[in-house]
JSON list of C-alpha atoms in Angstrom, two decimals:
[
{"chain": "A", "resi": 1, "resn": "MET", "atom": "CA", "xyz": [72.39, -26.13, 44.30]},
{"chain": "A", "resi": 2, "resn": "LEU", "atom": "CA", "xyz": [75.02, -26.42, 41.56]},
{"chain": "A", "resi": 3, "resn": "THR", "atom": "CA", "xyz": [77.47, -27.84, 44.13]},
{"chain": "A", "resi": 4, "resn": "VAL", "atom": "CA", "xyz": [75.06, -30.69, 44.83]},
{"chain": "A", "resi": 5, "resn": "LEU", "atom": "CA", "xyz": [74.67, -31.37, 41.10]},
{"chain": "A", "resi": 6, "resn": "ASN", "atom": "CA", "xyz": [78.45, -31.43, 40.55]},
{"chain": "A", "resi": 7, "resn": "LEU", "atom": "CA", "xyz": [79.07, -35.16, 40.80]},
{"chain": "A", "resi": 8, "resn": "SER", "atom": "CA", "xyz": [82.56, -36.64, 40.97]},
{"chain": "A", "resi": 9, "resn": "SER", "atom": "CA", "xyz": [83.37, -39.59, 38.76]},
{"chain": "A", "resi": 10, "resn": "SER", "atom": "CA", "xyz": [85.13, -42.40, 40.57]},
{"chain": "A", "resi": 11, "resn": "ASP", "atom": "CA", "xyz": [88.11, -44.03, 38.90]},
{"chain": "A", "resi": 12, "resn": "ALA", "atom": "CA", "xyz": [86.92, -47.36, 40.26]},
{"chain": "A", "resi": 13, "resn": "ARG", "atom": "CA", "xyz": [85.97, -49.55, 37.33]},
{"chain": "A", "resi": 14, "resn": "THR", "atom": "CA", "xyz": [83.39, -52.22, 37.79]},
{"chain": "A", "resi": 15, "resn": "THR", "atom": "CA", "xyz": [80.64, -53.17, 35.40]},
{"chain": "A", "resi": 16, "resn": "GLU", "atom": "CA", "xyz": [79.05, -49.86, 36.40]},
{"chain": "A", "resi": 17, "resn": "ASP", "atom": "CA", "xyz": [80.07, -46.21, 36.38]},
{"chain": "A", "resi": 18, "resn": "ILE", "atom": "CA", "xyz": [80.39, -44.83, 39.92]},
{"chain": "A", "resi": 19, "resn": "PHE", "atom": "CA", "xyz": [79.77, -41.19, 40.93]},
{"chain": "A", "resi": 20, "resn": "THR", "atom": "CA", "xyz": [79.73, -39.46, 44.29]},
{"chain": "A", "resi": 21, "resn": "GLY", "atom": "CA", "xyz": [77.79, -36.38, 45.33]},
{"chain": "A", "resi": 22, "resn": "SER", "atom": "CA", "xyz": [76.98, -34.25, 48.34]},
{"chain": "A", "resi": 23, "resn": "SER", "atom": "CA", "xyz": [73.62, -33.45, 49.91]},
{"chain": "A", "resi": 24, "resn": "HIS", "atom": "CA", "xyz": [71.87, -30.13, 50.39]},
{"chain": "A", "resi": 25, "resn": "PRO", "atom": "CA", "xyz": [71.13, -29.52, 54.11]},
{"chain": "A", "resi": 26, "resn": "MET", "atom": "CA", "xyz": [67.46, -29.78, 55.01]},
{"chain": "A", "resi": 27, "resn": "PRO", "atom": "CA", "xyz": [65.73, -28.76, 58.27]},
{"chain": "A", "resi": 28, "resn": "THR", "atom": "CA", "xyz": [64.14, -32.20, 58.47]},
{"chain": "A", "resi": 29, "resn": "GLY", "atom": "CA", "xyz": [67.51, -33.99, 58.22]},
{"chain": "A", "resi": 30, "resn": "ARG", "atom": "CA", "xyz": [66.23, -36.00, 55.25]},
{"chain": "A", "resi": 31, "resn": "ILE", "atom": "CA", "xyz": [67.40, -35.61, 51.66]},
{"chain": "A", "resi": 32, "resn": "PHE", "atom": "CA", "xyz": [64.90, -33.93, 49.36]},
{"chain": "A", "resi": 33, "resn": "GLY", "atom": "CA", "xyz": [63.82, -36.56, 46.84]},
{"chain": "A", "resi": 34, "resn": "GLY", "atom": "CA", "xyz": [64.13, -34.15, 43.92]},
{"chain": "A", "resi": 35, "resn": "GLN", "atom": "CA", "xyz": [67.83, -33.75, 44.72]},
{"chain": "A", "resi": 36, "resn": "VAL", "atom": "CA", "xyz": [68.43, -37.51, 44.51]},
{"chain": "A", "resi": 37, "resn": "LEU", "atom": "CA", "xyz": [66.43, -37.71, 41.28]},
{"chain": "A", "resi": 38, "resn": "ALA", "atom": "CA", "xyz": [68.42, -34.81, 39.77]},
{"chain": "A", "resi": 39, "resn": "GLN", "atom": "CA", "xyz": [71.74, -36.40, 40.75]},
{"chain": "A", "resi": 40, "resn": "ALA", "atom": "CA", "xyz": [70.66, -39.76, 39.29]},
{"chain": "A", "resi": 41, "resn": "ILE", "atom": "CA", "xyz": [69.66, -38.11, 36.00]},
{"chain": "A", "resi": 42, "resn": "ILE", "atom": "CA", "xyz": [72.98, -36.26, 35.76]},
{"chain": "A", "resi": 43, "resn": "ALA", "atom": "CA", "xyz": [74.96, -39.43, 36.53]},
{"chain": "A", "resi": 44, "resn": "ALA", "atom": "CA", "xyz": [73.05, -41.44, 33.92]},
{"chain": "A", "resi": 45, "resn": "GLU", "atom": "CA", "xyz": [73.28, -38.68, 31.32]},
{"chain": "A", "resi": 46, "resn": "ARG", "atom": "CA", "xyz": [77.07, -38.48, 31.77]},
{"chain": "A", "resi": 47, "resn": "THR", "atom": "CA", "xyz": [77.33, -42.07, 30.52]},
{"chain": "A", "resi": 48, "resn": "THR", "atom": "CA", "xyz": [75.47, -41.44, 27.24]},
{"chain": "A", "resi": 49, "resn": "ASP", "atom": "CA", "xyz": [76.52, -39.80, 23.99]},
{"chain": "A", "resi": 50, "resn": "ASP", "atom": "CA", "xyz": [76.19, -36.01, 23.97]},
{"chain": "A", "resi": 51, "resn": "ASP", "atom": "CA", "xyz": [73.35, -36.13, 21.44]},
{"chain": "A", "resi": 52, "resn": "ARG", "atom": "CA", "xyz": [71.11, -38.23, 23.73]},
{"chain": "A", "resi": 53, "resn": "VAL", "atom": "CA", "xyz": [68.54, -36.67, 26.05]},
{"chain": "A", "resi": 54, "resn": "PRO", "atom": "CA", "xyz": [66.29, -38.33, 28.64]},
{"chain": "A", "resi": 55, "resn": "HIS", "atom": "CA", "xyz": [62.81, -39.05, 27.32]},
{"chain": "A", "resi": 56, "resn": "SER", "atom": "CA", "xyz": [61.48, -41.59, 29.83]},
{"chain": "A", "resi": 57, "resn": "MET", "atom": "CA", "xyz": [62.33, -42.53, 33.39]},
{"chain": "A", "resi": 58, "resn": "HIS", "atom": "CA", "xyz": [60.86, -44.42, 36.30]},
{"chain": "A", "resi": 59, "resn": "GLY", "atom": "CA", "xyz": [62.27, -43.81, 39.75]},
{"chain": "A", "resi": 60, "resn": "TYR", "atom": "CA", "xyz": [61.60, -45.45, 43.09]},
{"chain": "A", "resi": 61, "resn": "PHE", "atom": "CA", "xyz": [62.44, -43.98, 46.48]},
{"chain": "A", "resi": 62, "resn": "LEU", "atom": "CA", "xyz": [63.39, -47.06, 48.49]},
{"chain": "A", "resi": 63, "resn": "ARG", "atom": "CA", "xyz": [64.46, -45.55, 51.82]},
{"chain": "A", "resi": 64, "resn": "PRO", "atom": "CA", "xyz": [64.82, -42.08, 53.33]},
{"chain": "A", "resi": 65, "resn": "GLY", "atom": "CA", "xyz": [68.19, -40.44, 52.78]},
{"chain": "A", "resi": 66, "resn": "ASP", "atom": "CA", "xyz": [70.27, -38.64, 55.40]},
{"chain": "A", "resi": 67, "resn": "ALA", "atom": "CA", "xyz": [71.06, -35.05, 54.35]},
{"chain": "A", "resi": 68, "resn": "SER", "atom": "CA", "xyz": [74.23, -35.03, 56.47]},
{"chain": "A", "resi": 69, "resn": "GLN", "atom": "CA", "xyz": [75.79, -37.78, 54.31]},
{"chain": "A", "resi": 70, "resn": "GLY", "atom": "CA", "xyz": [76.94, -37.87, 50.71]},
{"chain": "A", "resi": 71, "resn": "LEU", "atom": "CA", "xyz": [75.70, -40.26, 48.05]},
{"chain": "A", "resi": 72, "resn": "THR", "atom": "CA", "xyz": [77.30, -42.90, 45.88]},
{"chain": "A", "resi": 73, "resn": "ILE", "atom": "CA", "xyz": [75.54, -43.29, 42.54]},
{"chain": "A", "resi": 74, "resn": "SER", "atom": "CA", "xyz": [76.05, -46.29, 40.27]},
{"chain": "A", "resi": 75, "resn": "VAL", "atom": "CA", "xyz": [75.05, -46.33, 36.61]},
{"chain": "A", "resi": 76, "resn": "ASP", "atom": "CA", "xyz": [74.66, -49.60, 34.70]},
{"chain": "A", "resi": 77, "resn": "ARG", "atom": "CA", "xyz": [74.89, -49.11, 30.93]},
{"chain": "A", "resi": 78, "resn": "ILE", "atom": "CA", "xyz": [72.16, -51.58, 30.00]},
{"chain": "A", "resi": 79, "resn": "HIS", "atom": "CA", "xyz": [71.92, -50.78, 26.27]},
{"chain": "A", "resi": 80, "resn": "ASP", "atom": "CA", "xyz": [73.32, -48.40, 23.65]},
{"chain": "A", "resi": 81, "resn": "GLY", "atom": "CA", "xyz": [71.66, -48.52, 20.25]},
{"chain": "A", "resi": 82, "resn": "ARG", "atom": "CA", "xyz": [71.64, -46.25, 17.20]},
{"chain": "A", "resi": 83, "resn": "SER", "atom": "CA", "xyz": [68.93, -43.99, 18.62]},
{"chain": "A", "resi": 84, "resn": "PHE", "atom": "CA", "xyz": [68.34, -45.06, 22.23]},
{"chain": "A", "resi": 85, "resn": "SER", "atom": "CA", "xyz": [70.35, -45.73, 25.39]},
{"chain": "A", "resi": 86, "resn": "THR", "atom": "CA", "xyz": [69.03, -47.34, 28.57]},
{"chain": "A", "resi": 87, "resn": "ARG", "atom": "CA", "xyz": [70.50, -46.84, 32.03]},
{"chain": "A", "resi": 88, "resn": "ARG", "atom": "CA", "xyz": [69.80, -48.34, 35.45]},
{"chain": "A", "resi": 89, "resn": "THR", "atom": "CA", "xyz": [70.90, -45.93, 38.17]},
{"chain": "A", "resi": 90, "resn": "GLN", "atom": "CA", "xyz": [70.97, -46.43, 41.93]},
{"chain": "A", "resi": 91, "resn": "ALA", "atom": "CA", "xyz": [71.82, -44.01, 44.73]},
{"chain": "A", "resi": 92, "resn": "PHE", "atom": "CA", "xyz": [73.38, -45.45, 47.90]},
{"chain": "A", "resi": 93, "resn": "GLN", "atom": "CA", "xyz": [74.13, -44.23, 51.40]},
{"chain": "A", "resi": 94, "resn": "GLY", "atom": "CA", "xyz": [76.22, -46.44, 53.65]},
{"chain": "A", "resi": 95, "resn": "GLY", "atom": "CA", "xyz": [76.16, -49.17, 51.00]},
{"chain": "A", "resi": 96, "resn": "VAL", "atom": "CA", "xyz": [72.36, -49.36, 51.11]},
{"chain": "A", "resi": 97, "resn": "PRO", "atom": "CA", "xyz": [70.25, -48.30, 48.10]},
{"chain": "A", "resi": 98, "resn": "ILE", "atom": "CA", "xyz": [67.90, -45.39, 48.79]},
{"chain": "A", "resi": 99, "resn": "PHE", "atom": "CA", "xyz": [66.78, -44.73, 45.18]},
{"chain": "A", "resi": 100, "resn": "SER", "atom": "CA", "xyz": [66.54, -46.77, 42.00]},
{"chain": "A", "resi": 101, "resn": "MET", "atom": "CA", "xyz": [65.83, -45.47, 38.50]},
{"chain": "A", "resi": 102, "resn": "ILE", "atom": "CA", "xyz": [65.57, -46.84, 34.99]},
{"chain": "A", "resi": 103, "resn": "ALA", "atom": "CA", "xyz": [65.91, -44.19, 32.27]},
{"chain": "A", "resi": 104, "resn": "SER", "atom": "CA", "xyz": [65.82, -44.18, 28.51]},
{"chain": "A", "resi": 105, "resn": "PHE", "atom": "CA", "xyz": [67.68, -41.59, 26.45]},
{"chain": "A", "resi": 106, "resn": "GLU", "atom": "CA", "xyz": [67.09, -40.87, 22.79]},
{"chain": "A", "resi": 107, "resn": "ARG", "atom": "CA", "xyz": [68.98, -39.06, 20.09]},
{"chain": "A", "resi": 108, "resn": "GLU", "atom": "CA", "xyz": [67.49, -35.59, 19.71]},
{"chain": "A", "resi": 109, "resn": "ASP", "atom": "CA", "xyz": [65.36, -35.43, 16.59]},
{"chain": "A", "resi": 110, "resn": "VAL", "atom": "CA", "xyz": [62.40, -33.52, 15.27]},
{"chain": "A", "resi": 111, "resn": "GLY", "atom": "CA", "xyz": [59.22, -35.34, 16.23]},
{"chain": "A", "resi": 112, "resn": "LEU", "atom": "CA", "xyz": [55.79, -34.96, 17.69]},
{"chain": "A", "resi": 113, "resn": "ASP", "atom": "CA", "xyz": [55.36, -32.19, 20.25]},
{"chain": "A", "resi": 114, "resn": "HIS", "atom": "CA", "xyz": [53.03, -32.85, 23.18]},
{"chain": "A", "resi": 115, "resn": "HIS", "atom": "CA", "xyz": [52.60, -30.03, 25.64]},
{"chain": "A", "resi": 116, "resn": "ALA", "atom": "CA", "xyz": [49.83, -28.06, 27.22]},
{"chain": "A", "resi": 117, "resn": "PRO", "atom": "CA", "xyz": [49.50, -24.40, 26.29]},
{"chain": "A", "resi": 118, "resn": "ALA", "atom": "CA", "xyz": [50.42, -21.81, 28.91]},
{"chain": "A", "resi": 119, "resn": "PRO", "atom": "CA", "xyz": [47.47, -21.18, 31.23]},
{"chain": "A", "resi": 120, "resn": "GLU", "atom": "CA", "xyz": [45.47, -18.03, 30.64]},
{"chain": "A", "resi": 121, "resn": "GLY", "atom": "CA", "xyz": [44.59, -15.55, 33.36]},
{"chain": "A", "resi": 122, "resn": "VAL", "atom": "CA", "xyz": [47.39, -16.57, 35.73]},
{"chain": "A", "resi": 123, "resn": "ALA", "atom": "CA", "xyz": [49.07, -13.73, 37.59]},
{"chain": "A", "resi": 124, "resn": "PRO", "atom": "CA", "xyz": [52.79, -13.25, 36.89]},
{"chain": "A", "resi": 125, "resn": "PRO", "atom": "CA", "xyz": [55.20, -14.45, 39.61]},
{"chain": "A", "resi": 126, "resn": "GLU", "atom": "CA", "xyz": [56.22, -10.91, 40.64]},
{"chain": "A", "resi": 127, "resn": "GLU", "atom": "CA", "xyz": [52.61, -10.04, 41.46]},
{"chain": "A", "resi": 128, "resn": "LEU", "atom": "CA", "xyz": [52.18, -13.24, 43.48]},
{"chain": "A", "resi": 129, "resn": "LEU", "atom": "CA", "xyz": [55.43, -12.65, 45.38]},
{"chain": "A", "resi": 130, "resn": "ALA", "atom": "CA", "xyz": [54.26, -9.13, 46.26]},
{"chain": "A", "resi": 131, "resn": "ARG", "atom": "CA", "xyz": [50.97, -10.57, 47.59]},
{"chain": "A", "resi": 132, "resn": "ARG", "atom": "CA", "xyz": [52.87, -13.06, 49.75]},
{"chain": "A", "resi": 133, "resn": "ASP", "atom": "CA", "xyz": [55.12, -10.41, 51.35]},
{"chain": "A", "resi": 134, "resn": "GLY", "atom": "CA", "xyz": [53.90, -9.32, 54.78]},
{"chain": "A", "resi": 135, "resn": "HIS", "atom": "CA", "xyz": [51.65, -12.35, 55.37]},
{"chain": "A", "resi": 136, "resn": "PRO", "atom": "CA", "xyz": [52.49, -14.59, 58.33]},
{"chain": "A", "resi": 137, "resn": "VAL", "atom": "CA", "xyz": [54.03, -17.88, 57.25]},
{"chain": "A", "resi": 138, "resn": "HIS", "atom": "CA", "xyz": [54.50, -21.06, 59.27]},
{"chain": "A", "resi": 139, "resn": "PRO", "atom": "CA", "xyz": [58.12, -21.18, 60.59]},
{"chain": "A", "resi": 140, "resn": "LEU", "atom": "CA", "xyz": [59.00, -24.40, 58.74]},
{"chain": "A", "resi": 141, "resn": "SER", "atom": "CA", "xyz": [57.48, -23.05, 55.51]},
{"chain": "A", "resi": 142, "resn": "ALA", "atom": "CA", "xyz": [59.44, -19.82, 55.98]},
{"chain": "A", "resi": 143, "resn": "ARG", "atom": "CA", "xyz": [62.70, -21.70, 56.44]},
{"chain": "A", "resi": 144, "resn": "LEU", "atom": "CA", "xyz": [62.07, -23.88, 53.40]},
{"chain": "A", "resi": 145, "resn": "LEU", "atom": "CA", "xyz": [61.14, -20.81, 51.36]},
{"chain": "A", "resi": 146, "resn": "GLU", "atom": "CA", "xyz": [64.31, -18.98, 52.38]},
{"chain": "A", "resi": 147, "resn": "GLU", "atom": "CA", "xyz": [66.80, -21.85, 52.13]},
{"chain": "A", "resi": 148, "resn": "SER", "atom": "CA", "xyz": [65.54, -23.65, 49.06]},
{"chain": "A", "resi": 149, "resn": "PRO", "atom": "CA", "xyz": [67.61, -23.17, 45.90]},
{"chain": "A", "resi": 150, "resn": "ILE", "atom": "CA", "xyz": [64.27, -23.05, 44.06]},
{"chain": "A", "resi": 151, "resn": "GLU", "atom": "CA", "xyz": [61.93, -20.12, 44.53]},
{"chain": "A", "resi": 152, "resn": "SER", "atom": "CA", "xyz": [58.28, -21.08, 44.15]},
{"chain": "A", "resi": 153, "resn": "VAL", "atom": "CA", "xyz": [54.97, -19.36, 44.63]},
{"chain": "A", "resi": 154, "resn": "HIS", "atom": "CA", "xyz": [51.53, -20.97, 44.44]},
{"chain": "A", "resi": 155, "resn": "VAL", "atom": "CA", "xyz": [49.07, -19.14, 42.21]},
{"chain": "A", "resi": 156, "resn": "ASP", "atom": "CA", "xyz": [46.19, -19.79, 44.64]},
{"chain": "A", "resi": 157, "resn": "GLY", "atom": "CA", "xyz": [48.09, -18.63, 47.75]},
{"chain": "A", "resi": 158, "resn": "ASP", "atom": "CA", "xyz": [50.20, -20.43, 50.32]},
{"chain": "A", "resi": 159, "resn": "VAL", "atom": "CA", "xyz": [48.81, -23.96, 50.46]},
{"chain": "A", "resi": 160, "resn": "TYR", "atom": "CA", "xyz": [51.05, -25.01, 53.37]},
{"chain": "A", "resi": 161, "resn": "SER", "atom": "CA", "xyz": [50.62, -22.42, 56.10]},
{"chain": "A", "resi": 162, "resn": "ARG", "atom": "CA", "xyz": [47.24, -20.98, 55.08]},
{"chain": "A", "resi": 163, "resn": "PRO", "atom": "CA", "xyz": [45.23, -23.87, 53.65]},
{"chain": "A", "resi": 164, "resn": "ALA", "atom": "CA", "xyz": [41.80, -23.12, 52.30]},
{"chain": "A", "resi": 165, "resn": "GLU", "atom": "CA", "xyz": [38.75, -25.12, 53.34]},
{"chain": "A", "resi": 166, "resn": "SER", "atom": "CA", "xyz": [38.35, -26.41, 49.82]},
{"chain": "A", "resi": 167, "resn": "ARG", "atom": "CA", "xyz": [40.61, -26.40, 46.78]},
{"chain": "A", "resi": 168, "resn": "GLU", "atom": "CA", "xyz": [40.66, -27.72, 43.27]},
{"chain": "A", "resi": 169, "resn": "PRO", "atom": "CA", "xyz": [42.43, -31.09, 42.98]},
{"chain": "A", "resi": 170, "resn": "ARG", "atom": "CA", "xyz": [45.35, -29.43, 41.16]},
{"chain": "A", "resi": 171, "resn": "GLN", "atom": "CA", "xyz": [47.88, -26.68, 41.79]},
{"chain": "A", "resi": 172, "resn": "ALA", "atom": "CA", "xyz": [49.51, -24.01, 39.65]},
{"chain": "A", "resi": 173, "resn": "VAL", "atom": "CA", "xyz": [52.99, -23.02, 40.78]},
{"chain": "A", "resi": 174, "resn": "TRP", "atom": "CA", "xyz": [55.55, -20.58, 39.38]},
{"chain": "A", "resi": 175, "resn": "MET", "atom": "CA", "xyz": [59.09, -21.86, 39.96]},
{"chain": "A", "resi": 176, "resn": "ARG", "atom": "CA", "xyz": [62.59, -20.56, 39.20]},
{"chain": "A", "resi": 177, "resn": "THR", "atom": "CA", "xyz": [66.10, -20.98, 40.51]},
{"chain": "A", "resi": 178, "resn": "ARG", "atom": "CA", "xyz": [67.31, -18.37, 42.99]},
{"chain": "A", "resi": 179, "resn": "ARG", "atom": "CA", "xyz": [70.67, -18.09, 41.23]},
{"chain": "A", "resi": 180, "resn": "PRO", "atom": "CA", "xyz": [71.77, -18.46, 37.60]},
{"chain": "A", "resi": 181, "resn": "ILE", "atom": "CA", "xyz": [72.54, -22.07, 36.67]},
{"chain": "A", "resi": 182, "resn": "GLY", "atom": "CA", "xyz": [74.37, -21.56, 33.38]},
{"chain": "A", "resi": 183, "resn": "ASP", "atom": "CA", "xyz": [73.57, -22.83, 29.92]},
{"chain": "A", "resi": 184, "resn": "ASP", "atom": "CA", "xyz": [74.17, -26.59, 30.26]},
{"chain": "A", "resi": 185, "resn": "PRO", "atom": "CA", "xyz": [70.92, -28.29, 29.15]},
{"chain": "A", "resi": 186, "resn": "ALA", "atom": "CA", "xyz": [71.70, -31.34, 31.33]},
{"chain": "A", "resi": 187, "resn": "ILE", "atom": "CA", "xyz": [71.77, -29.12, 34.44]},
{"chain": "A", "resi": 188, "resn": "HIS", "atom": "CA", "xyz": [68.48, -27.50, 33.38]},
{"chain": "A", "resi": 189, "resn": "ARG", "atom": "CA", "xyz": [66.86, -30.94, 33.01]},
{"chain": "A", "resi": 190, "resn": "ALA", "atom": "CA", "xyz": [68.19, -32.03, 36.41]},
{"chain": "A", "resi": 191, "resn": "VAL", "atom": "CA", "xyz": [66.96, -28.86, 38.12]},
{"chain": "A", "resi": 192, "resn": "LEU", "atom": "CA", "xyz": [63.54, -29.36, 36.56]},
{"chain": "A", "resi": 193, "resn": "ALA", "atom": "CA", "xyz": [63.47, -32.83, 38.15]}
]
């Protein structure tokens, strides 16, 4: 996963910053959208001051990406102010845009904190993983579970290979990386994407 997030900066100078990146192989042959989003965030963040963090973004998946090909990512530095920076980022394959994002970055500062409290009564991930072991899993789900750089387990059971007749219109999922990813906050934000 870290290899995919390690973008190369191109020395080509245009009005935009140009980065290149690889793709993580997928059984479907298509690039996982979260990978493209993570790469776009990293590329955009590399063009801002170190004290700026993403606080708002809007991304659009324009076309499917081919996991056997790399990506070219362009970042347009739209605005740099005292507290905010705005970036337009596009990911291309074969010269054709597959993803477009506008993101705003702000200088880190103490401010309002909006977050939901941790849910109560949710089993810890180790207990859920133990429950999952030994149960038959659809072959595609099994491959995705084994090859994904992110380990995830649904609190209410496997929603893909053993769907229930009825479910709540929401899901609770424990997620973590399979390997350590270091201490770089930018990488942590990208992986979360």
